[in-house]
Coordinates of C-alpha atoms and ligand atoms in Angstrom, one line a residue:
M113 CA -37.5 -57.0 46.1
A114 CA -32.8 -56.8 46.5
R115 CA -32.8 -58.9 42.9
C116 CA -35.1 -56.1 41.6
Y117 CA -33.5 -52.7 43.2
L118 CA -29.6 -54.3 41.5
R119 CA -31.8 -54.4 38.2
W120 CA -32.7 -50.9 39.0
C121 CA -28.3 -50.5 39.6
R122 CA -27.4 -51.8 36.3
V123 CA -29.6 -50.2 34.5
L124 CA -28.2 -47.0 35.7
I125 CA -25.1 -48.2 36.2
C126 CA -25.9 -48.8 32.5
V127 CA -27.7 -46.1 31.6
C128 CA -25.5 -43.2 33.2
T129 CA -21.8 -44.7 32.2
P130 CA -22.0 -43.2 28.7
C131 CA -23.5 -39.8 30.3
I132 CA -20.4 -39.2 32.0
F133 CA -17.7 -40.5 30.0
L134 CA -19.6 -38.4 27.6
A135 CA -19.4 -35.5 30.1
L136 CA -16.0 -35.9 30.9
L137 CA -15.1 -36.0 27.2
F138 CA -17.3 -32.5 26.8
V139 CA -15.8 -30.6 29.8
Y140 CA -12.2 -31.9 27.9
V141 CA -13.1 -30.2 24.9
G142 CA -14.4 -27.9 25.9
L143 CA -11.5 -27.1 27.7
T144 CA -9.0 -28.0 25.3
V145 CA -11.5 -25.4 22.7
C146 CA -11.2 -22.8 25.0
M147 CA -6.8 -22.8 26.0
S148 CA -5.6 -23.0 22.5
M149 CA -8.5 -19.8 22.4
R150 CA -7.0 -18.4 25.3
S151 CA -3.6 -18.9 23.6
M152 CA -4.3 -17.0 19.7
A153 CA -6.9 -14.0 21.7
A154 CA -3.8 -13.7 24.6
P155 CA -3.2 -10.2 23.9
A156 CA -6.6 -9.4 23.4
F157 CA -6.0 -8.2 27.2
E158 CA -3.3 -6.1 27.0
I159 CA -4.3 -3.9 23.9
M160 CA -7.0 -0.7 25.2
P161 CA -6.7 2.1 22.6
K162 CA -4.7 4.7 24.7
S163 CA -5.2 7.4 22.8
P164 CA -7.5 10.0 20.9
H165 CA -5.1 10.7 18.3
F166 CA -6.1 7.7 16.3
V167 CA -8.8 6.9 17.8
A168 CA -12.3 8.1 17.2
N169 CA -14.7 8.9 20.5
E170 CA -16.9 6.3 20.1
S171 CA -14.7 3.3 20.0
V172 CA -12.7 3.9 23.4
R173 CA -15.3 1.3 24.8
N174 CA -14.6 -1.1 22.3
N175 CA -11.9 -2.7 23.1
N176 CA -13.0 -7.2 21.5
L177 CA -11.1 -8.5 19.4
I178 CA -12.6 -11.8 18.9
K179 CA -15.5 -9.1 17.1
E180 CA -13.1 -6.8 16.3
I181 CA -11.6 -9.5 13.0
R182 CA -15.1 -9.6 12.7
T183 CA -16.6 -6.4 11.8
F184 CA -13.0 -6.6 9.4
W185 CA -15.0 -9.4 7.4
E186 CA -18.3 -9.0 7.9
N187 CA -20.0 -8.2 4.2
Q188 CA -22.3 -6.2 4.7
C189 CA -19.6 -4.0 5.9
H190 CA -18.4 -4.0 2.2
K191 CA -21.3 -2.1 1.0
K192 CA -21.0 1.3 -0.6
A193 CA -17.3 1.6 1.0
F194 CA -14.8 1.8 -2.9
W195 CA -11.4 -0.4 -0.2
N196 CA -13.6 -2.8 1.7
Q197 CA -15.5 -3.7 -1.8
L198 CA -12.3 -3.4 -3.2
Q199 CA -10.6 -5.7 -1.1
L200 CA -13.8 -9.0 -1.5
D201 CA -13.4 -8.6 -4.7
T202 CA -10.0 -8.8 -4.4
D203 CA -10.3 -12.1 -2.0
F204 CA -13.1 -13.4 -4.2
L205 CA -9.8 -13.4 -6.7
F206 CA -7.8 -15.2 -5.0
H207 CA -9.6 -17.3 -3.8
P208 CA -7.8 -21.4 -3.2
I209 CA -10.7 -22.8 -3.4
L210 CA -12.8 -21.0 -6.2
H211 CA -10.0 -21.0 -8.3
S212 CA -7.3 -23.0 -7.5
P213 CA -6.2 -23.1 -11.2
K214 CA -5.2 -19.6 -10.4
A215 CA -4.4 -19.7 -7.2
K216 CA -1.2 -21.8 -7.6
R217 CA -0.5 -19.6 -10.9
L218 CA 0.1 -17.1 -8.0
T219 CA 2.8 -18.8 -6.2
K220 CA 5.7 -18.6 -9.5
N221 CA 4.0 -15.3 -11.1
S222 CA 4.3 -12.3 -9.0
S223 CA 2.9 -10.0 -12.7
F224 CA 0.1 -12.1 -11.5
D225 CA -1.4 -10.5 -8.5
D226 CA -0.6 -6.5 -9.9
F227 CA -2.6 -7.7 -12.5
L228 CA -5.2 -9.3 -10.1
L229 CA -5.4 -6.5 -8.1
K230 CA -6.2 -4.2 -11.2
K231 CA -9.2 -6.6 -12.1
S232 CA -10.2 -5.3 -8.8
F233 CA -10.4 -2.0 -9.6
S234 CA -11.8 -2.6 -13.2
A235 CA -14.3 -5.3 -11.2
V236 CA -16.3 -2.6 -8.6
H237 CA -16.5 0.1 -10.9
R238 CA -18.4 -2.2 -12.8
L239 CA -20.6 -2.7 -10.0
N240 CA -21.9 0.1 -9.3
N241 CA -20.1 3.7 -10.5
M242 CA -22.5 4.9 -8.1
T243 CA -22.3 4.3 -5.1
Y244 CA -18.0 3.7 -5.4
N245 CA -17.6 7.2 -7.3
V246 CA -14.6 8.3 -6.7
E247 CA -15.5 11.9 -7.2
E248 CA -18.2 11.1 -4.2
L249 CA -14.9 10.9 -1.8
P250 CA -13.1 14.1 0.0
E251 CA -10.2 15.5 -2.7
R252 CA -7.4 13.8 -0.6
V253 CA -8.5 10.0 -1.1
Q254 CA -9.1 11.3 -4.3
V255 CA -5.7 11.4 -4.7
F256 CA -5.4 8.2 -3.3
A257 CA -8.2 5.8 -4.9
R258 CA -6.9 7.5 -8.2
Y259 CA -2.8 5.9 -7.5
M260 CA -3.4 3.4 -5.2
Q261 CA -3.6 1.0 -8.4
T262 CA 0.4 2.0 -8.4
R263 CA 3.0 0.6 -6.6
D264 CA 6.2 -0.2 -8.1
Y265 CA 8.0 3.6 -8.2
P266 CA 11.5 3.0 -9.4
V267 CA 14.5 3.5 -6.6
L268 CA 16.2 6.6 -7.1
L269 CA 18.9 6.1 -4.1
Q270 CA 20.2 2.9 -2.3
P271 CA 22.6 2.6 0.1
G272 CA 25.9 1.2 -0.8
G273 CA 26.3 -2.0 1.1
E274 CA 23.8 -4.9 0.2
C275 CA 21.4 -3.8 3.2
G276 CA 22.0 0.3 4.5
A277 CA 24.8 1.0 5.9
Q278 CA 26.9 -1.8 7.9
G279 CA 30.0 -1.1 9.7
K280 CA 33.2 -2.9 8.6
D281 CA 33.3 -6.8 8.0
E282 CA 30.9 -8.2 10.2
R283 CA 32.1 -11.5 11.7
E284 CA 28.2 -12.8 11.7
P285 CA 24.8 -12.2 10.2
P286 CA 23.2 -8.3 11.6
L287 CA 20.9 -9.1 13.9
L288 CA 19.0 -5.7 14.0
L289 CA 18.3 -3.5 10.5
F290 CA 16.9 -0.4 12.0
A291 CA 15.0 1.0 8.9
I292 CA 13.6 4.3 9.4
K293 CA 11.1 6.6 7.4
T294 CA 12.4 10.0 6.7
T295 CA 11.5 13.3 4.9
P296 CA 14.5 14.2 2.5
D297 CA 14.0 18.1 4.4
N298 CA 14.7 16.4 8.0
F299 CA 18.3 16.1 7.5
N300 CA 18.2 17.3 11.0
N301 CA 16.3 14.4 12.1
R302 CA 19.1 11.8 10.6
Q303 CA 22.2 13.6 11.6
A304 CA 21.3 12.7 15.2
I305 CA 19.9 9.5 14.8
R306 CA 23.2 8.6 13.3
Q307 CA 25.3 9.8 16.4
T308 CA 23.4 8.7 18.3
W309 CA 20.6 5.3 19.1
G310 CA 21.3 4.2 15.3
Q311 CA 24.4 3.9 14.6
V312 CA 25.6 0.7 12.5
G313 CA 28.6 -1.8 13.4
W314 CA 29.3 -4.1 17.1
V315 CA 27.1 -2.3 19.4
A316 CA 27.3 -3.7 22.1
G317 CA 23.9 -4.9 24.7
Q318 CA 22.7 -3.7 28.1
K319 CA 22.2 -6.4 31.2
I320 CA 17.9 -6.5 31.2
N321 CA 17.2 -7.0 35.3
G322 CA 15.9 -9.9 35.7
S323 CA 17.0 -12.2 32.7
G324 CA 20.2 -14.4 32.8
R325 CA 22.0 -13.2 29.7
D326 CA 25.3 -10.9 29.9
N327 CA 26.2 -8.4 28.4
G328 CA 26.2 -9.2 24.4
G329 CA 26.6 -7.0 21.8
A330 CA 25.5 -7.6 17.5
Y331 CA 25.5 -5.7 14.5
V332 CA 23.8 -3.6 13.6
R333 CA 22.6 -1.9 10.7
R334 CA 20.2 1.4 9.3
V335 CA 18.3 2.9 6.2
F336 CA 16.1 5.9 5.6
L337 CA 12.8 5.3 4.2
L338 CA 12.0 8.6 1.6
G339 CA 10.5 9.5 -1.2
K340 CA 9.6 12.7 -3.6
Q341 CA 10.8 16.1 -1.9
N342 CA 6.3 17.3 -2.3
T343 CA 7.2 19.8 -5.2
K344 CA 3.6 21.6 -3.2
E345 CA 5.3 22.9 -0.2
P346 CA 7.3 25.4 0.2
G347 CA 11.3 25.2 1.0
V348 CA 14.8 24.8 -1.0
D349 CA 15.2 22.1 -3.3
V350 CA 17.0 19.4 -1.2
S351 CA 18.0 16.9 -3.9
E352 CA 22.2 17.1 -4.9
L353 CA 22.4 17.3 -1.5
L354 CA 20.5 14.5 -0.3
K355 CA 22.5 12.7 -3.0
L356 CA 26.0 13.4 -1.3
E357 CA 24.3 12.6 2.1
S358 CA 23.9 9.2 0.5
N359 CA 27.0 9.7 -0.8
F360 CA 28.6 10.0 2.3
Y361 CA 26.2 6.9 4.9
G362 CA 25.3 4.9 2.1
D363 CA 21.9 4.1 4.2
I364 CA 19.7 6.6 1.6
L365 CA 16.8 4.1 0.3
Q366 CA 14.4 6.6 -2.6
W367 CA 12.4 5.8 -4.8
D368 CA 10.0 8.1 -6.6
F369 CA 6.9 8.9 -5.2
E370 CA 5.6 12.5 -3.5
D371 CA 6.9 12.1 0.5
T372 CA 3.1 12.4 1.4
F373 CA 1.0 11.5 4.5
F374 CA -0.8 8.9 2.7
N375 CA 2.3 8.0 0.7
L376 CA 4.3 6.4 3.4
T377 CA 2.4 3.0 2.7
L378 CA 4.2 3.1 -0.2
K379 CA 6.9 2.8 2.1
D380 CA 6.5 0.2 3.8
V381 CA 5.1 -2.3 0.5
L382 CA 8.7 -1.2 -1.2
F383 CA 11.1 -1.6 1.5
W384 CA 9.6 -5.1 2.4
S385 CA 10.2 -5.9 -1.5
W386 CA 13.9 -4.4 -1.0
F387 CA 14.7 -6.2 1.9
S388 CA 13.3 -9.9 0.7
H389 CA 15.9 -9.3 -2.2
S390 CA 18.9 -7.8 -0.8
C391 CA 18.8 -8.9 3.4
K392 CA 18.0 -12.2 3.3
Q393 CA 20.5 -13.0 6.5
T394 CA 19.1 -10.0 9.0
H395 CA 17.2 -11.8 11.8
F396 CA 15.0 -8.5 12.8
V397 CA 13.6 -5.3 11.8
F398 CA 12.7 -2.0 13.3
K399 CA 11.4 -0.3 11.6
G400 CA 10.1 3.6 13.3
D401 CA 10.2 7.3 12.1
D402 CA 12.7 10.1 12.6
D403 CA 11.5 11.5 16.0
I404 CA 11.6 9.1 18.1
F405 CA 14.8 7.5 21.0
V406 CA 15.0 3.8 21.0
N407 CA 16.8 2.7 24.0
T408 CA 19.6 0.1 21.9
P409 CA 22.6 -1.5 23.9
K410 CA 18.4 -3.0 25.9
L411 CA 17.1 -3.7 22.6
I412 CA 20.0 -5.8 21.5
T413 CA 20.5 -7.8 24.3
Y414 CA 15.2 -8.5 24.7
L415 CA 15.9 -9.4 20.7
Q416 CA 18.6 -12.0 22.0
I417 CA 17.2 -12.8 24.9
Q418 CA 14.0 -13.4 21.7
M419 CA 16.4 -16.1 19.7
E420 CA 17.2 -17.4 22.9
K421 CA 13.6 -18.8 23.8
P422 CA 12.4 -22.1 23.6
H423 CA 10.7 -23.1 19.5
V424 CA 12.6 -20.1 18.7
K425 CA 12.1 -20.7 14.9
K426 CA 7.9 -21.3 14.8
N427 CA 8.2 -17.6 17.7
M428 CA 10.3 -16.3 14.8
H429 CA 7.6 -17.1 12.0
N430 CA 4.9 -13.9 13.4
F431 CA 7.1 -12.2 15.5
M432 CA 6.4 -8.7 16.0
F433 CA 6.2 -6.1 19.2
G434 CA 5.5 -2.4 20.4
D435 CA 2.4 -0.3 21.4
V436 CA -0.1 -2.4 20.1
I437 CA -3.4 -0.1 19.5
G438 CA -7.0 -2.8 18.8
A439 CA -9.8 -2.1 18.2
A440 CA -9.4 1.6 17.1
S441 CA -12.2 2.7 14.4
P442 CA -11.5 5.3 11.7
N443 CA -11.2 9.0 12.6
R444 CA -13.8 10.0 11.3
V445 CA -13.2 13.8 12.6
N446 CA -13.5 15.6 8.8
I447 CA -10.2 18.0 10.0
S448 CA -7.6 15.7 11.3
K449 CA -5.1 13.6 9.9
Y450 CA -6.1 10.6 9.9
F451 CA -9.7 11.0 7.8
I452 CA -11.2 8.2 6.5
P453 CA -14.8 8.9 5.1
H454 CA -18.0 6.0 5.7
S455 CA -17.5 5.8 2.2
F456 CA -13.7 5.3 1.9
Y457 CA -13.6 2.5 5.1
K458 CA -15.9 0.7 6.8
G459 CA -16.0 -1.4 9.8
L460 CA -12.9 -1.2 12.9
Y461 CA -9.1 -1.1 12.3
P462 CA -7.3 -4.5 13.0
A463 CA -5.3 -4.7 15.9
Y464 CA -2.3 -3.1 14.7
A465 CA 0.9 -1.6 16.2
G466 CA 1.4 2.0 16.7
G467 CA 3.6 3.3 13.6
G468 CA 6.7 5.0 15.5
G469 CA 7.9 2.2 16.6
L470 CA 8.1 -1.5 16.0
V471 CA 9.8 -4.4 16.1
Y472 CA 9.9 -8.1 13.6
S473 CA 11.2 -10.4 12.4
G474 CA 13.8 -10.8 9.0
Q475 CA 11.0 -13.7 8.5
L476 CA 7.5 -12.0 8.5
T477 CA 9.4 -9.6 7.1
R478 CA 9.4 -11.7 3.2
R479 CA 5.8 -12.8 5.1
L480 CA 4.8 -10.0 4.4
H481 CA 5.5 -8.6 1.4
L482 CA 4.2 -12.1 -0.4
I483 CA 0.7 -11.2 1.4
S484 CA 1.2 -7.4 0.4
K485 CA 0.3 -8.1 -3.3
R486 CA -2.6 -9.3 -2.5
V487 CA -4.0 -6.3 -0.2
H488 CA -4.9 -3.3 -1.6
L489 CA -3.0 -0.3 0.3
F490 CA -4.1 1.9 2.3
P491 CA -4.1 5.7 3.3
I492 CA -2.9 5.1 6.8
D493 CA 0.7 2.4 6.8
D494 CA 0.4 1.6 10.5
V495 CA -3.2 0.1 10.2
Y496 CA -2.0 -0.8 6.7
V497 CA 0.1 -3.7 8.4
G498 CA -2.0 -5.2 10.7
M499 CA -4.5 -5.6 7.5
C500 CA -1.6 -7.4 6.3
M501 CA -0.9 -9.5 9.9
V502 CA -4.6 -10.4 9.6
R503 CA -3.9 -12.1 6.1
L504 CA -1.3 -14.1 7.5
N505 CA -3.3 -14.6 10.3
A506 CA -0.9 -13.2 12.9
F507 CA -1.1 -10.9 15.7
P508 CA 1.4 -8.1 17.0
T509 CA 2.5 -8.5 20.5
H510 CA 1.8 -5.9 23.2
N511 CA 5.3 -4.3 24.6
H512 CA 4.9 -2.1 27.7
A513 CA 8.8 -0.6 27.0
F514 CA 7.6 0.7 23.5
L515 CA 5.8 4.2 24.5
M516 CA 4.2 6.2 21.0
F517 CA 2.1 8.4 24.0
D518 CA 4.8 9.0 26.2
F519 CA 5.3 8.6 29.9
P520 CA 1.8 8.1 31.8
K521 CA 1.7 10.7 34.6
N522 CA 5.0 11.2 36.5
E523 CA 7.0 8.2 35.3
G524 CA 9.3 10.4 33.2
K525 CA 10.6 12.3 35.8
D526 CA 12.4 9.6 37.4
P527 CA 16.3 9.6 36.6
C528 CA 15.9 5.7 35.1
S529 CA 13.3 6.3 33.0
Y530 CA 14.8 6.4 30.2
H531 CA 16.3 2.8 31.2
T532 CA 13.4 1.1 32.0
I533 CA 12.3 1.5 28.4
L534 CA 12.5 -0.1 24.4
V535 CA 11.4 3.0 22.8
I536 CA 10.1 6.1 23.4
H537 CA 7.6 8.6 20.3
K538 CA 8.4 12.4 19.8
R539 CA 11.8 13.6 20.6
S540 CA 13.1 16.2 19.0
P541 CA 16.7 16.4 17.7
N542 CA 18.0 18.6 20.5
Q543 CA 16.3 15.4 23.0
V544 CA 17.5 13.2 21.4
V545 CA 21.1 14.1 21.3
K546 CA 20.7 14.9 25.1
L547 CA 19.0 11.9 26.1
W548 CA 20.8 9.7 24.9
A549 CA 24.0 11.4 26.6
D550 CA 22.1 11.4 29.8
L551 CA 21.4 7.5 29.6
K552 CA 25.4 6.1 29.1
H553 CA 25.4 8.6 31.9
T554 CA 23.1 7.3 34.4
Q555 CA 24.2 4.0 33.5
P556 CA 25.9 3.3 36.7
Q557 CA 23.6 4.3 39.4
C558 CA 20.1 2.8 36.8
R559 CA 22.3 -0.5 36.0
D560 CA 19.4 -2.3 38.2
V561 CA 16.6 -1.6 36.7
A562 CA 14.2 -3.8 35.3
L563 CA 11.8 -2.9 32.0
R564 CA 8.6 -1.7 32.2
L565 CA 7.2 -5.2 30.5
D566 CA 8.1 -7.6 33.1
E567 CA 5.3 -6.3 35.5
I568 CA 2.8 -6.8 32.4
N569 CA 4.1 -10.5 33.0
K570 CA 2.8 -10.5 36.1
N571 CA -0.3 -9.5 35.2
Q572 CA -0.7 -11.9 32.1
N573 CA -0.1 -14.6 34.4
K574 CA -3.2 -13.4 36.4
Y575 CA -5.6 -13.5 33.8
H576 CA -4.5 -16.5 32.5
C577 CA -6.0 -17.9 35.9
A578 CA -8.6 -15.8 35.6
G579 CA -9.4 -17.2 31.9
I580 CA -9.2 -20.9 32.9
L581 CA -11.2 -20.9 35.8
K582 CA -13.7 -18.9 33.1
C583 CA -13.2 -22.3 30.7
L584 CA -13.9 -24.5 33.5
W585 CA -17.1 -22.2 33.7
A586 CA -18.3 -22.1 30.7
A587 CA -17.5 -26.0 29.9
V588 CA -19.9 -26.7 33.4
Q589 CA -22.5 -24.3 31.3
A590 CA -22.1 -26.3 28.9
Y591 CA -22.5 -30.0 29.9
M592 CA -25.4 -28.7 32.2
V593 CA -26.8 -27.7 28.6
F594 CA -25.8 -30.4 27.1
K595 CA -27.5 -32.6 29.7
F596 CA -31.3 -30.9 30.1
S597 CA -31.7 -30.5 25.8
G598 CA -31.8 -34.3 24.9
N599 CA -30.2 -35.7 22.1
W600 CA -32.5 -33.6 20.1
G601 CA -30.2 -30.3 20.5
I602 CA -27.0 -31.5 19.4
R603 CA -28.8 -32.9 17.0
T604 CA -30.8 -30.6 14.6
A605 CA -27.0 -28.8 15.7
Y606 CA -24.9 -31.0 13.9
K607 CA -27.7 -31.7 10.9
K608 CA -26.3 -27.9 10.3
Ligands
LIG291 C1 -15.2 13.3 22.1 O1 -15.5 13.6 23.2 C2 -15.2 14.2 24.0 C3 -16.1 14.6 25.0 O2 -16.4 13.6 25.4 C4 -15.3 16.0 23.4 O3 -15.1 16.9 24.2 C5 -14.1 15.8 22.3 O4 -15.1 16.9 21.0 C6 -14.8 14.8 21.8 N1 -13.7 14.2 20.4 C7 -13.9 14.0 18.9 C8 -13.3 14.3 18.2 O5 -15.1 13.8 18.2
LIG292 C1 2.1 -13.4 -15.7 O1 0.8 -12.7 -15.4 C2 0.2 -12.7 -16.1 C3 -0.9 -11.6 -15.9 O2 -1.4 -12.6 -15.9 C4 0.9 -12.2 -18.4 O3 0.6 -11.7 -18.8 C5 2.8 -12.9 -18.5 O4 2.4 -13.6 -18.9 C6 3.1 -13.5 -17.0 N1 3.8 -14.5 -17.1 C7 4.5 -15.5 -16.6 C8 6.1 -15.4 -17.2 O5 3.9 -16.7 -17.1
LIG293 C1 -22.2 4.3 -15.3 O1 -22.8 5.7 -15.4 C2 -22.5 5.9 -16.7 C3 -21.9 7.0 -17.0 O2 -21.3 7.8 -16.0 C4 -24.4 5.4 -16.9 O3 -24.4 5.7 -19.0 C5 -24.4 4.0 -16.8 O4 -25.3 3.4 -16.5 C6 -23.7 3.4 -14.8 N1 -24.5 2.7 -14.9 C7 -24.7 1.9 -13.7 C8 -24.6 0.4 -13.6 O5 -24.6 2.4 -13.0
LIG294 C1 1.8 9.5 -4.1 O1 2.9 9.8 -5.0 C2 2.4 10.1 -6.0 C3 3.2 10.1 -7.2 O2 4.7 11.4 -6.9 C4 2.1 10.7 -6.1 O3 0.7 11.3 -8.5 C5 0.3 10.5 -6.1 O4 0.1 12.0 -5.7 C6 0.7 10.6 -3.9 N1 0.0 10.4 -3.1 C7 -0.8 10.7 -1.7 C8 -1.6 10.7 -2.0 O5 0.0 12.0 -2.0
LIG295 C1 -17.0 18.7 7.7 O1 -18.2 18.4 8.7 C2 -18.5 19.4 8.5 C3 -19.9 19.1 9.5 O2 -19.9 17.6 9.9 C4 -18.8 20.4 7.6 O3 -19.6 21.5 8.5 C5 -17.8 20.7 6.8 O4 -17.8 21.5 5.6 C6 -16.4 20.0 7.3 N1 -15.7 20.0 5.6 C7 -15.0 19.1 4.7 C8 -13.4 20.2 4.6 O5 -15.3 18.7 4.6
LIG296 C1 17.5 -6.5 39.8 O1 18.3 -7.5 39.9 C2 19.0 -7.4 41.8 C3 19.6 -9.0 41.2 O2 19.4 -9.6 40.2 C4 17.3 -7.3 42.5 O3 18.2 -7.5 43.4 C5 16.4 -6.9 41.8 O4 16.1 -6.1 43.1 C6 16.6 -6.3 40.6 N1 15.6 -5.0 41.0 C7 14.8 -5.1 39.9 C8 13.9 -3.2 39.7 O5 13.8 -5.8 39.9

């Protein structure tokens, strides 16, 4: 009896040991996969559409980043939408496996990219000229579609310095380049920026509470990005004044295209190209509009802190901070400035940082420049940057000190509120001048306030814990399924 019992025990051990090892392996693999997914998708928790400005009503509930990316690539989305079909065709032409000789040549020959982008236009027209007929699109989008093949507009005015306006005798590479989108007649905005947060040369940083770093400083440069004055709009011709301004300040970069809302994407693409040639040493780019206020001293310290973090080389590869809007769907209200019809673009937008003000690394700028040659222009500039980021498998990181939609609730009334932020959108030139003076004035009393992002970092940790628990639970569930479904399920799954 006892011997028999022992035999059963052995059989049990024989059968169960692999089971236990397999189970442990399963839990381990499950955990590893979950953790890596979590670290990739971390920004998903932070990005939620915050304002109806960019976002249609139906999308506000949808905050699932993973789903959104799949939608961006989903094939059925491409049917009957002009941009999607063009991009699908281009992706096919650039496919590294299907077209490897072409893909190789492409790294050497940059006019080849243009050639392929244009080729996708003829392919799409050939495929079905009813569905993608440009004439069916609304007027404004039609104009865009007609010119979206062209991006080689010549430079009309460019900065005197190699990479924007700069201070005298810089002793180290500049930390930051302000690249500000403006229009020819917004002279007041430019002047307010030059006198306040956009000053060039050596700029002192400001201690950020809670970080070990003391007041340092860094070199800053500035460039304004402009197109040609819109001839259809009434107003005086300022092109001669702009030339004088350019001679005097040396911070004007102007191209030969009409400065309209749907042409703003051209400024990004052409700026990246200019930057890649002229600004090799600059560490960061701040790209923003001309109606924002920037807390430059804190921004400088903040960026220096980023540079002192471990793995800085790897982090700079994908470094982009801003007010991230995730899972937004295109605006389908036909009277809106942001209106994009279904016949032009289908699917959700990829996560993107609000174009009012965002920071990215010089290294990422060069990568964006290269990838932009494979992505068709999109009428909305910040969405286009998001599309390029998806191609680079990079994601913008949300930062609560970047406010594109003003302070929440009464936060702005606090006398120290502007010390807690890095960027805020929608401030007039007069407000900018006043805010800058106030910032200096309240400096002694507000020295110890922390940036808004600090409280968020705490939340992030909470999310991480919850995430790990969820992963554990998922691994346990997976193990149960494995255990009870037997080998058969696994084998068929493997065969597939
Ligand atoms: C969004 O929904 C609200 C009501 O829920 C409605 O009043 C508003 O007009 C809608 N806006 C748009 C752009 O559809
Ligand atoms: C680059 O590619 C284009 C388009 O295929 C071709 O016309 C051109 O000759 C190529 N240039 C070089 C230098 O290979
Ligand atoms: C494209 O349009 C032309 C004329 O507009 C027509 O003759 C041709 O049959 C159309 N092709 C397809 C594939 O629909
Ligand atoms: C963009 O600029 C070009 C060149 O000036 C112009 O022809 C075109 O109409 C502009 N596009 C839009 C959408 O305004
Ligand atoms: C906008 O849409 C409404 C109804 O959805 C339609 O009546 C109107 O004509 C459209 N306006 C334009 C300019 O297309
Ligand atoms: C700022 O830092 C000081 C000392 O490091 C600390 O006592 C204070 O609580 C901090 N203030 C905030 C608002 O975090």
